[in-house]
Amino acid sequence: MRADARENRDHLLTAAGTAITEQGVDVSLRDIARRAGVGLATLLRHFPTREALLDALLRTSFDDLTAKAGELETSNSPEDALVSWLRDCVAWTTEYRGVTVLMAAAIEDAESALHASCVTLRAAGARLLARAQAAGAARSDIDGTDLFALIAALAWLGDQPSFAPRADHVFEVVASAVLTRAGSGDAEQGTPPPSAP
Amino acid sequence: MRADARENRDHLLTAAGTAITEQGVDVSLRDIARRAGVGLATLLRHFPTREALLDALLRTSFDDLTAKAGELETSNSPEDALVSWLRDCVAWTTEYRGVTVLMAAAIEDAESALHASCVTLRAAGARLLARAQAAGAARSDIDGTDLFALIAALAWLGDQPSFAPRADHVFEVVASAVLTRAGSGDAEQGTPPPSAP
DNA sequence: CACTTATGTGGATCAGTGATCCGAATCAAG
DNA sequence: CTTGATTCGGATCACTGATCCACATAAGTG
């Protein structure tokens, strides 16, 4: 790779980072190119699609989250590990407004540049969930896919200006649904047992 | 209102209905105008913005949902009433793919054409929730805004092709979090009590 | 250092979007 | 039937992502 090309690539990545944190992932690619002092065509040569650019930009964050999941697997409490990791995941998405929709689309589109990162992230969450389930700390009728969907939904709430103030509270509510009670025998039914204390 | 104008308006609404159910709320306004046999400028005169068009198109659905909430208020079980209404709300959004994002934006934007409908809907849900809380069937640390956020999040999951197959299951999980247990004393803390059976 | 070649660049351009303007067509009242 | 106001829709604008190709430039060679 030529030296000037590498330099342009780096400029593009930093410009994309600041532009996205300011305006969200839907920011105009022309804006990013302009910030980097580069033509639009150059941006599109280095990153043929918006997803490719995001993949290069977010890959380290993805890796950090999966690494964190690995560390938490040796934490003392399976329950705390799961909840803490969930919180980290949701909190991370607030840095990149709008990234949730792209992740949701990428997780099932094997052609997407973000696909691999999303699958890895889901697997990391699934391991933490399985550990909590084995310890009886999480309901047993959900799996990694459900967990990923819950993370995405909570992250999406944080993306919406109208819901963002309540996002933390809603997180607690949903987390309490994932944790503890119920979920062993009547999982097939789907409907939880009626409350009769 | 002139007769031909009214006719065009009706054609536009039916065309918008079919176009949106086929392609989602992001469908091109030109497509809708073309289906209605009308110019784009005509569509934009009758409905100056996409939200205005959606408001006219969805208002009856909104009214149906709020009316249903009113009926359910006299149902025998506050718990069943709440869950049934939640299910109806989430199910309704599947007809109009992508409408959730617009509702989320409209609920806090008083200028939006959809604002009034969303506020009314939220109030209807809040009444059902309050009734369930009074009966001890729903946790007491959530309010109508939280409920609206949960509905929106679940509806958004149904909108995403990758999550749609799990949307029903996730609904049950979230519904079980809203219902029954906890929520009276420790609401201030946010964090649910650790599971220690 | 000079030259050649392969590589990278970016302005011009295309199809698509929502929005706006204004001359022309159409309806309804007298 | 005439008149006048209302409505219509093609042309147009600014913006998006994407593509093309003449041009500039860096890297390698003698």
Coordinates of C-alpha atoms (C1' of nucleotides) in Angstrom, one line a residue:
Chain A
M1 CA 0.0 0.0 0.0
R2 CA 1.3 3.4 -1.0
A3 CA 2.3 5.8 1.8
D4 CA 0.0 8.6 0.8
A5 CA -2.9 6.1 0.5
R6 CA -2.3 4.9 4.0
E7 CA -2.2 8.5 5.3
N8 CA -5.5 9.3 3.6
R9 CA -7.0 6.2 5.0
D10 CA -6.0 7.2 8.5
H11 CA -7.3 10.7 8.0
L12 CA -10.6 9.3 6.8
L13 CA -11.0 7.1 9.8
T14 CA -10.4 9.9 12.3
A15 CA -12.7 12.2 10.3
A16 CA -15.4 9.6 10.3
G17 CA -15.0 9.1 14.0
T18 CA -15.6 12.7 14.9
A19 CA -18.3 13.2 12.2
I20 CA -20.3 10.2 13.4
T21 CA -20.1 11.1 17.1
E22 CA -21.4 14.5 16.2
Q23 CA -24.1 13.6 13.7
G24 CA -24.7 9.9 13.9
V25 CA -24.0 7.1 11.5
D26 CA -26.2 8.7 8.8
V27 CA -23.8 11.5 8.3
S28 CA -23.1 12.4 4.7
L29 CA -20.0 10.7 3.3
R30 CA -19.2 13.9 1.5
D31 CA -18.9 15.6 4.9
I32 CA -16.5 12.9 6.1
A33 CA -14.4 13.2 3.0
R34 CA -14.4 17.0 3.3
R35 CA -13.2 16.8 6.9
A36 CA -10.4 14.5 5.8
G37 CA -9.4 16.9 3.1
V38 CA -10.1 14.2 0.5
G39 CA -12.5 13.7 -2.4
L40 CA -15.6 11.6 -2.1
A41 CA -14.3 9.1 -4.6
T42 CA -11.2 8.5 -2.5
L43 CA -13.3 7.7 0.5
L44 CA -15.4 5.3 -1.5
R45 CA -12.3 3.6 -2.9
H46 CA -10.9 2.9 0.6
F47 CA -14.3 1.9 2.0
P48 CA -16.6 0.9 -0.9
T49 CA -19.7 1.2 1.3
R50 CA -20.7 2.9 4.5
E51 CA -20.7 -0.4 6.3
A52 CA -17.1 -1.0 5.3
L53 CA -16.1 2.3 6.8
L54 CA -18.0 1.6 10.0
D55 CA -16.5 -1.8 10.3
A56 CA -13.0 -0.4 10.1
L57 CA -14.0 2.3 12.6
L58 CA -15.8 0.1 15.1
R59 CA -13.8 -3.1 14.9
T60 CA -11.6 -2.1 17.9
S61 CA -14.7 -1.3 20.0
F62 CA -16.2 -4.7 19.0
D63 CA -13.1 -6.4 20.0
D64 CA -13.0 -4.6 23.3
L65 CA -16.5 -5.7 24.1
T66 CA -15.9 -9.3 23.3
A67 CA -12.6 -9.2 25.3
K68 CA -14.5 -7.7 28.2
A69 CA -17.0 -10.6 28.0
G70 CA -14.1 -13.0 28.2
E71 CA -12.7 -11.3 31.3
L72 CA -16.1 -11.3 32.9
E73 CA -16.5 -15.0 32.4
T74 CA -14.0 -15.4 35.2
S75 CA -15.7 -12.9 37.4
N76 CA -17.1 -14.1 40.7
S77 CA -20.8 -13.6 40.1
P78 CA -22.3 -14.9 36.8
E79 CA -25.3 -12.6 37.4
D80 CA -23.2 -9.5 37.8
A81 CA -21.0 -10.4 34.9
L82 CA -24.0 -10.7 32.6
V83 CA -25.6 -7.5 33.7
S84 CA -22.4 -5.5 33.7
W85 CA -21.6 -6.7 30.1
L86 CA -25.1 -5.9 29.0
R87 CA -24.8 -2.4 30.4
D88 CA -21.4 -1.9 28.7
C89 CA -22.9 -3.0 25.3
V90 CA -25.8 -0.6 25.6
A91 CA -23.6 2.2 26.8
W92 CA -21.2 1.8 24.0
T93 CA -23.8 2.3 21.3
T94 CA -24.6 5.7 22.6
E95 CA -21.3 6.9 21.2
Y96 CA -22.4 6.0 17.7
R97 CA -25.9 7.1 17.3
G98 CA -27.8 5.0 14.9
V99 CA -25.4 2.1 14.8
T100 CA -28.0 -0.3 16.2
V101 CA -30.1 -0.4 13.0
L102 CA -27.0 -1.2 11.0
M103 CA -26.1 -4.0 13.4
A104 CA -29.5 -5.4 13.2
A105 CA -29.3 -5.6 9.5
A106 CA -25.8 -6.9 9.5
I107 CA -26.4 -9.8 11.9
E108 CA -28.3 -11.7 9.3
D109 CA -26.7 -10.4 6.1
A110 CA -23.6 -12.5 5.6
E111 CA -22.4 -10.1 2.9
S112 CA -22.3 -7.2 5.2
A113 CA -18.9 -5.9 6.3
L114 CA -20.2 -5.8 9.9
H115 CA -21.6 -9.3 9.9
A116 CA -18.6 -11.1 11.4
S117 CA -18.2 -8.6 14.3
C118 CA -21.9 -8.8 15.2
V119 CA -21.9 -12.6 15.2
T120 CA -18.8 -12.6 17.4
L121 CA -20.4 -10.2 19.8
R122 CA -23.6 -12.3 20.0
A123 CA -21.6 -15.4 20.7
A124 CA -19.7 -13.6 23.5
G125 CA -23.1 -12.6 25.1
A126 CA -24.4 -16.1 24.6
R127 CA -21.5 -17.5 26.7
L128 CA -22.1 -15.1 29.5
L129 CA -25.8 -15.9 29.4
A130 CA -25.2 -19.7 29.4
R131 CA -23.0 -19.3 32.5
A132 CA -25.7 -17.3 34.3
Q133 CA -28.3 -19.8 33.3
A134 CA -26.2 -22.7 34.6
A135 CA -25.9 -20.9 37.9
G136 CA -29.7 -20.4 38.0
A137 CA -29.3 -16.6 37.8
A138 CA -30.9 -16.1 34.4
R139 CA -34.2 -17.5 33.0
S140 CA -33.5 -20.5 30.9
D141 CA -36.0 -19.8 28.1
I142 CA -33.8 -17.3 26.3
D143 CA -30.7 -17.7 24.2
G144 CA -28.0 -15.6 22.7
T145 CA -30.2 -14.4 19.9
D146 CA -32.8 -13.2 22.3
L147 CA -30.2 -11.5 24.3
F148 CA -28.8 -9.7 21.2
A149 CA -32.3 -8.6 20.3
L150 CA -32.8 -7.2 23.8
I151 CA -29.5 -5.3 23.7
A152 CA -30.4 -3.9 20.3
A153 CA -33.8 -2.8 21.5
L154 CA -32.4 -1.1 24.5
A155 CA -29.6 0.5 22.4
W156 CA -32.3 1.7 20.0
L157 CA -34.2 3.3 22.8
G158 CA -31.1 5.2 23.8
D159 CA -30.7 6.4 20.2
Q160 CA -34.2 8.0 20.2
P161 CA -34.1 11.4 21.8
S162 CA -37.6 11.0 23.2
F163 CA -36.7 7.7 25.0
A164 CA -33.1 8.3 25.9
P165 CA -33.9 9.8 29.3
R166 CA -35.8 6.7 30.3
A167 CA -33.3 4.3 28.7
D168 CA -31.5 3.5 31.9
H169 CA -34.6 2.8 33.8
V170 CA -36.0 0.6 31.1
F171 CA -32.7 -1.2 31.1
E172 CA -33.2 -2.1 34.7
V173 CA -36.7 -3.4 34.0
V174 CA -35.6 -5.5 31.1
A175 CA -32.6 -6.8 33.1
S176 CA -34.8 -7.9 35.9
A177 CA -36.8 -9.9 33.3
V178 CA -33.7 -11.7 32.1
L179 CA -32.4 -12.4 35.6
T180 CA -33.5 -14.8 38.3
R181 CA -36.9 -16.3 38.6
A182 CA -39.2 -18.4 36.4
G183 CA -38.3 -19.8 33.1
S184 CA -37.4 -23.5 33.7
G185 CA -40.5 -25.6 33.4
D186 CA -43.0 -23.5 31.4
A187 CA -40.7 -22.2 28.8
E188 CA -42.6 -24.0 26.0
Q189 CA -45.7 -22.1 26.8
G190 CA -44.1 -18.7 26.2
T191 CA -46.6 -17.1 28.6
P192 CA -45.3 -16.7 32.1
P193 CA -47.4 -18.1 35.0
P194 CA -50.0 -15.7 36.3
S195 CA -49.0 -13.9 39.4
A196 CA -50.6 -15.6 42.4
P197 CA -48.5 -14.8 45.4
Chain B
M1 CA -63.1 21.6 -0.8
R2 CA -63.3 21.0 -4.5
A3 CA -64.7 17.7 -5.6
D4 CA -61.7 16.7 -7.7
A5 CA -59.4 17.6 -4.9
R6 CA -61.2 15.4 -2.5
E7 CA -61.1 12.6 -5.0
N8 CA -57.3 13.0 -5.4
R9 CA -56.9 13.0 -1.6
D10 CA -58.8 9.7 -1.3
H11 CA -56.8 8.1 -4.1
L12 CA -53.6 9.3 -2.4
L13 CA -54.6 7.8 0.9
T14 CA -55.4 4.4 -0.6
A15 CA -52.3 4.4 -2.7
A16 CA -50.2 5.3 0.4
G17 CA -51.8 2.5 2.3
T18 CA -50.9 -0.2 -0.2
A19 CA -47.5 1.3 -0.9
I20 CA -46.6 1.5 2.7
T21 CA -47.7 -2.0 3.6
E22 CA -45.6 -3.3 0.6
Q23 CA -42.5 -1.2 1.1
G24 CA -42.6 0.4 4.5
V25 CA -43.0 4.0 5.6
D26 CA -39.9 5.0 3.8
V27 CA -41.4 4.4 0.4
S28 CA -40.8 7.1 -2.1
L29 CA -43.5 9.8 -2.2
R30 CA -43.1 9.8 -6.0
D31 CA -44.2 6.1 -6.0
I32 CA -47.3 6.9 -3.9
A33 CA -48.2 9.8 -6.2
R34 CA -47.7 7.6 -9.3
R35 CA -49.9 4.9 -7.9
A36 CA -52.6 7.5 -7.3
G37 CA -52.2 8.8 -10.8
V38 CA -51.2 12.2 -9.5
G39 CA -48.2 14.4 -9.6
L40 CA -45.8 14.6 -6.7
A41 CA -46.6 18.3 -6.2
T42 CA -50.3 17.4 -5.7
L43 CA -49.4 14.9 -3.0
L44 CA -47.2 17.4 -1.2
R45 CA -50.0 20.0 -1.4
H46 CA -52.5 17.7 0.3
F47 CA -49.9 16.4 2.8
P48 CA -47.1 18.9 3.1
T49 CA -44.9 16.3 4.8
R50 CA -44.6 12.6 5.0
E51 CA -45.8 12.7 8.6
A52 CA -48.9 14.6 7.6
L53 CA -49.7 11.8 5.2
L54 CA -49.1 9.1 7.7
D55 CA -51.2 10.9 10.3
A56 CA -54.2 11.0 8.0
L57 CA -53.5 7.4 7.1
L58 CA -53.0 6.0 10.6
R59 CA -55.4 8.1 12.5
T60 CA -58.2 5.6 12.4
S61 CA -55.8 2.9 13.6
F62 CA -54.7 5.1 16.4
D63 CA -58.3 5.7 17.4
D64 CA -59.1 2.0 17.3
L65 CA -56.2 1.3 19.7
T66 CA -57.3 4.0 22.1
A67 CA -60.9 2.8 21.9
K68 CA -59.8 -0.7 22.6
A69 CA -57.9 0.5 25.6
G70 CA -61.1 2.1 26.8
E71 CA -63.1 -1.1 26.4
L72 CA -60.4 -3.2 28.1
E73 CA -60.6 -0.9 31.1
T74 CA -63.8 -2.6 32.0
S75 CA -62.5 -6.0 31.4
N76 CA -62.4 -8.4 34.3
S77 CA -58.7 -8.8 34.8
P78 CA -56.5 -5.7 34.8
E79 CA -53.5 -7.8 34.1
D80 CA -55.0 -9.5 31.0
A81 CA -56.3 -6.2 29.8
L82 CA -52.9 -4.6 29.9
V83 CA -51.1 -7.5 28.3
S84 CA -53.7 -7.9 25.6
W85 CA -53.6 -4.2 24.8
L86 CA -49.8 -4.2 24.6
R87 CA -49.9 -7.2 22.3
D88 CA -52.4 -5.3 20.0
C89 CA -50.2 -2.3 19.9
V90 CA -47.1 -4.2 18.9
A91 CA -49.0 -6.3 16.4
W92 CA -50.5 -3.2 14.8
T93 CA -47.1 -1.8 14.0
T94 CA -46.2 -4.8 11.9
E95 CA -48.7 -3.6 9.3
Y96 CA -46.7 -0.4 8.8
R97 CA -43.0 -1.3 8.8
G98 CA -40.9 1.5 10.1
V99 CA -43.6 3.5 11.7
T100 CA -42.0 3.1 15.1
V101 CA -39.2 5.5 14.4
L102 CA -41.6 8.1 13.3
M103 CA -43.7 7.7 16.4
A104 CA -40.6 7.9 18.6
A105 CA -39.7 11.2 17.0
A106 CA -43.3 12.5 17.0
I107 CA -43.9 11.9 20.7
E108 CA -41.7 14.7 21.8
D109 CA -42.0 17.0 18.8
A110 CA -45.1 19.0 19.3
E111 CA -44.8 20.3 15.8
S112 CA -45.2 16.8 14.3
A113 CA -48.5 15.9 12.7
L114 CA -48.3 12.6 14.6
H115 CA -47.7 14.2 17.9
A116 CA -51.3 14.3 19.2
S117 CA -52.1 10.7 18.2
C118 CA -49.0 9.5 20.0
V119 CA -49.7 11.4 23.1
T120 CA -53.3 10.1 23.2
L121 CA -52.1 6.5 22.7
R122 CA -49.6 6.9 25.5
A123 CA -52.2 8.2 27.8
A124 CA -54.5 5.3 27.1
G125 CA -51.7 2.9 27.9
A126 CA -50.9 4.8 31.1
R127 CA -54.5 4.3 32.3
L128 CA -54.4 0.6 31.7
L129 CA -51.1 0.5 33.5
A130 CA -52.3 2.4 36.4
R131 CA -55.3 0.1 36.8
A132 CA -53.0 -2.9 36.8
Q133 CA -50.7 -1.3 39.3
A134 CA -53.6 -0.5 41.6
A135 CA -54.6 -4.1 41.4
G136 CA -51.0 -5.1 42.3
A137 CA -50.6 -6.9 38.9
A138 CA -47.9 -4.6 37.5
R139 CA -44.7 -3.3 39.0
S140 CA -45.2 0.1 40.4
D141 CA -41.9 1.7 39.3
I142 CA -42.9 2.3 35.7
D143 CA -45.2 4.9 34.1
G144 CA -46.9 5.5 30.8
T145 CA -43.7 6.9 29.3
D146 CA -41.8 3.7 30.2
L147 CA -44.6 1.6 28.8
F148 CA -44.6 3.6 25.6
A149 CA -40.9 3.1 25.3
L150 CA -41.3 -0.6 25.8
I151 CA -44.0 -0.8 23.2
A152 CA -41.8 1.1 20.7
A153 CA -38.8 -1.0 21.4
L154 CA -40.8 -4.3 20.9
A155 CA -42.3 -2.9 17.8
W156 CA -38.9 -1.9 16.5
L157 CA -37.7 -5.4 17.0
G158 CA -40.6 -6.7 14.9
D159 CA -39.6 -4.2 12.2
Q160 CA -36.1 -5.6 11.9
P161 CA -36.0 -8.7 9.7
S162 CA -33.3 -10.3 11.8
F163 CA -35.2 -10.0 15.0
A164 CA -38.8 -10.4 13.8
P165 CA -38.8 -14.2 14.3
R166 CA -38.0 -13.7 18.0
A167 CA -40.2 -10.7 18.5
D168 CA -43.1 -12.7 20.0
H169 CA -40.8 -14.5 22.4
V170 CA -39.1 -11.3 23.5
F171 CA -42.5 -9.8 24.0
E172 CA -43.3 -12.5 26.6
V173 CA -40.1 -11.8 28.4
V174 CA -40.6 -8.1 28.6
A175 CA -44.3 -8.5 29.5
S176 CA -43.3 -10.7 32.4
A177 CA -41.0 -7.9 33.6
V178 CA -43.8 -5.4 33.6
L179 CA -46.2 -7.7 35.4
T180 CA -46.5 -8.9 38.9
R181 CA -43.7 -9.0 41.4
A182 CA -41.3 -6.5 42.9
G183 CA -41.5 -2.8 42.3
S184 CA -43.1 -1.4 45.4
G185 CA -40.4 -0.6 48.0
D186 CA -37.2 -0.6 46.1
A187 CA -38.3 1.4 43.1
E188 CA -36.0 4.3 43.9
Q189 CA -32.9 2.1 43.7
G190 CA -33.6 1.1 40.1
T191 CA -31.7 -2.2 40.6
P192 CA -33.9 -5.1 41.4
P193 CA -33.0 -7.2 44.5
P194 CA -30.4 -9.9 43.9
S195 CA -31.8 -13.3 43.5
A196 CA -31.3 -15.3 46.6
P197 CA -33.8 -18.2 46.7
Chain C
dC1 C1' 19.5 12.0 -10.7
dA2 C1' 16.1 11.1 -14.6
dC3 C1' 12.7 8.2 -16.4
dT4 C1' 8.8 4.9 -16.5
dT5 C1' 5.0 2.8 -14.7
dA6 C1' 1.7 1.5 -11.8
dT7 C1' -1.1 3.4 -8.3
dG8 C1' -4.0 6.7 -6.2
dT9 C1' -6.8 10.9 -6.7
dG10 C1' -10.9 14.0 -7.2
dG11 C1' -13.9 16.8 -10.1
dA12 C1' -17.6 15.8 -13.2
dT13 C1' -21.4 13.2 -13.7
dC14 C1' -25.7 10.0 -12.9
dA15 C1' -29.9 8.3 -10.8
dG16 C1' -32.5 8.8 -6.7
dT17 C1' -34.7 11.5 -2.9
dG18 C1' -38.0 15.4 -0.9
dA19 C1' -39.3 20.0 -1.7
dT20 C1' -40.6 24.3 -4.5
dC21 C1' -42.4 27.3 -8.4
dC22 C1' -45.4 28.7 -11.9
dG23 C1' -47.9 28.3 -16.3
dA24 C1' -51.7 25.6 -17.7
dA25 C1' -55.8 23.0 -17.0
dT26 C1' -60.0 22.3 -14.5
dC27 C1' -63.9 23.0 -11.7
dA28 C1' -67.8 25.8 -9.9
dA29 C1' -70.5 29.8 -9.4
dG30 C1' -73.2 33.6 -11.7
Chain D
dC1 C1' -71.8 30.0 -21.3
dT2 C1' -68.7 33.0 -19.2
dT3 C1' -65.7 34.1 -15.7
dG4 C1' -62.6 33.7 -12.0
dA5 C1' -60.6 31.1 -8.5
dT6 C1' -58.7 26.7 -7.3
dT7 C1' -56.0 22.8 -8.3
dC8 C1' -52.7 20.4 -11.0
dG9 C1' -48.2 18.5 -12.5
dG10 C1' -43.9 19.0 -15.2
dA11 C1' -39.6 21.4 -14.6
dT12 C1' -36.4 22.5 -11.4
dC13 C1' -33.3 22.8 -7.1
dA14 C1' -30.3 20.9 -3.4
dC15 C1' -28.9 16.9 -1.5
dT16 C1' -27.6 11.9 -1.2
dG17 C1' -24.5 7.6 -2.6
dA18 C1' -22.2 5.8 -6.5
dT19 C1' -19.3 5.7 -10.9
dC20 C1' -15.9 7.2 -14.6
dC21 C1' -11.7 8.8 -16.3
dA22 C1' -8.1 12.3 -17.2
dC23 C1' -4.6 13.7 -14.3
dA24 C1' -1.1 13.9 -10.6
dT25 C1' 2.1 11.4 -7.8
dA26 C1' 4.8 8.1 -5.5
dA27 C1' 7.8 4.0 -6.0
dG28 C1' 11.0 1.4 -8.5
dT29 C1' 14.8 1.2 -12.2
dG30 C1' 18.7 2.4 -15.0

